[in-house]
């Protein structure tokens, strides 16, 4: 059951990462094909800002994939739900809210 939920989270994060990567590539392509001055764009956010925002969101999605992969490894090793610092069980509510948590609330 935990493994299935982690796999669902991973699939969602992979879909999100793929979408963000595609969006980022579109922004790069648009900026290569344009001679627009994004420093003085009257429309608001600059192309540079959009790139930075998409890059940060993509990095977060990739980090989430890595965290879920680590949690899946802990499931396989039989250490899922055990705090990596104090070796006490991680509360069920914490694991419900953050299924890839490595630490109990006290140690976090």
C-alpha positions as CSV (number, residue, x, y, z in Angstrom):
1,X,0.0,0.0,0.0
2,X,2.8,2.5,0.9
3,X,4.7,1.4,-2.1
4,X,1.7,2.0,-4.4
5,X,1.2,5.5,-3.0
6,X,4.9,6.3,-3.5
7,X,4.8,5.0,-7.0
8,X,1.7,7.2,-7.7
9,X,3.6,10.2,-6.2
10,X,6.6,9.4,-8.4
11,X,4.5,9.1,-11.6
12,X,2.9,12.5,-10.8
13,X,6.3,14.1,-10.2
14,X,7.6,12.6,-13.5
15,X,4.7,14.0,-15.4
16,X,5.1,17.4,-13.8
17,X,8.9,17.3,-14.6
18,X,8.2,16.3,-18.2
19,X,5.7,19.1,-18.6
20,X,8.0,21.7,-17.0
21,X,11.0,20.6,-19.1
22,X,8.8,21.0,-22.2
23,X,7.7,24.4,-21.1
24,X,11.3,25.4,-20.4
25,X,12.4,24.2,-23.8
26,X,9.6,26.3,-25.4
27,X,10.8,29.4,-23.5
28,X,14.3,28.8,-24.7
29,X,13.2,28.3,-28.2
30,X,11.0,31.4,-28.2
31,X,13.9,33.5,-26.8
32,X,16.3,32.1,-29.5
33,X,13.8,32.9,-32.2
34,X,13.0,36.4,-31.0
35,X,15.0,39.6,-30.8
36,X,12.8,40.9,-28.0
37,X,14.3,43.0,-25.3
38,X,13.1,41.1,-22.3
39,X,14.8,43.6,-20.0
40,X,12.2,46.2,-20.9
41,X,9.2,44.1,-21.6
42,X,6.0,46.2,-21.0
43,X,4.0,43.0,-20.5
44,X,5.5,42.4,-17.1
45,X,7.7,39.4,-16.3
46,X,10.8,39.0,-18.4
47,X,11.8,35.9,-20.3
48,X,14.7,35.6,-17.9
49,X,12.3,35.5,-15.0
50,X,10.1,32.9,-16.7
51,X,13.2,30.7,-17.3
52,X,14.4,31.1,-13.7
53,X,10.9,30.2,-12.4
54,X,10.5,27.2,-14.6
55,X,14.1,26.0,-13.9
56,X,13.4,26.2,-10.1
57,X,10.1,24.3,-10.5
58,X,11.7,21.6,-12.6
59,X,14.5,21.2,-10.0
60,X,11.9,20.8,-7.3
61,X,10.1,18.2,-9.3
62,X,13.3,16.3,-9.9
63,X,14.2,16.6,-6.2
64,X,10.8,15.1,-5.3
65,X,11.4,12.2,-7.7
66,X,14.7,11.5,-5.9
67,X,13.1,11.8,-2.5
68,X,10.4,9.3,-3.5
69,X,13.0,7.0,-5.0
70,X,14.9,7.1,-1.6
71,X,11.6,6.3,0.2
72,X,11.0,3.3,-2.1
73,X,14.5,2.1,-1.3
74,X,13.7,2.4,2.4
75,X,10.5,0.4,1.8
76,X,12.6,-2.3,0.2
77,X,15.1,-2.3,3.0
78,X,12.4,-2.4,5.7
79,X,13.4,1.0,7.2
80,X,10.5,3.1,5.8
81,X,8.7,5.0,8.6
82,X,11.8,5.0,10.9
83,X,13.5,8.3,11.6
84,X,17.1,8.4,10.2
85,X,18.3,10.4,13.2
86,X,16.7,8.9,16.3
87,X,15.6,5.5,14.9
88,X,12.1,6.1,16.4
89,X,8.9,5.6,14.3
90,X,7.7,8.5,12.2
91,X,4.1,9.4,13.1
92,X,1.5,8.2,10.7
93,X,0.1,11.7,10.3
94,X,3.5,12.9,9.2
95,X,3.9,10.1,6.7
96,X,0.4,10.8,5.4
97,X,1.3,14.4,4.8
98,X,4.8,13.7,3.6
99,X,5.1,10.1,2.5
100,X,8.8,10.4,1.8
101,X,9.7,11.9,5.2
102,X,13.1,10.7,6.5
103,X,12.7,12.2,10.0
104,X,10.2,12.3,12.8
105,X,8.7,15.7,13.7
106,X,11.0,16.1,16.6
107,X,14.1,15.6,14.5
108,X,12.9,17.5,11.5
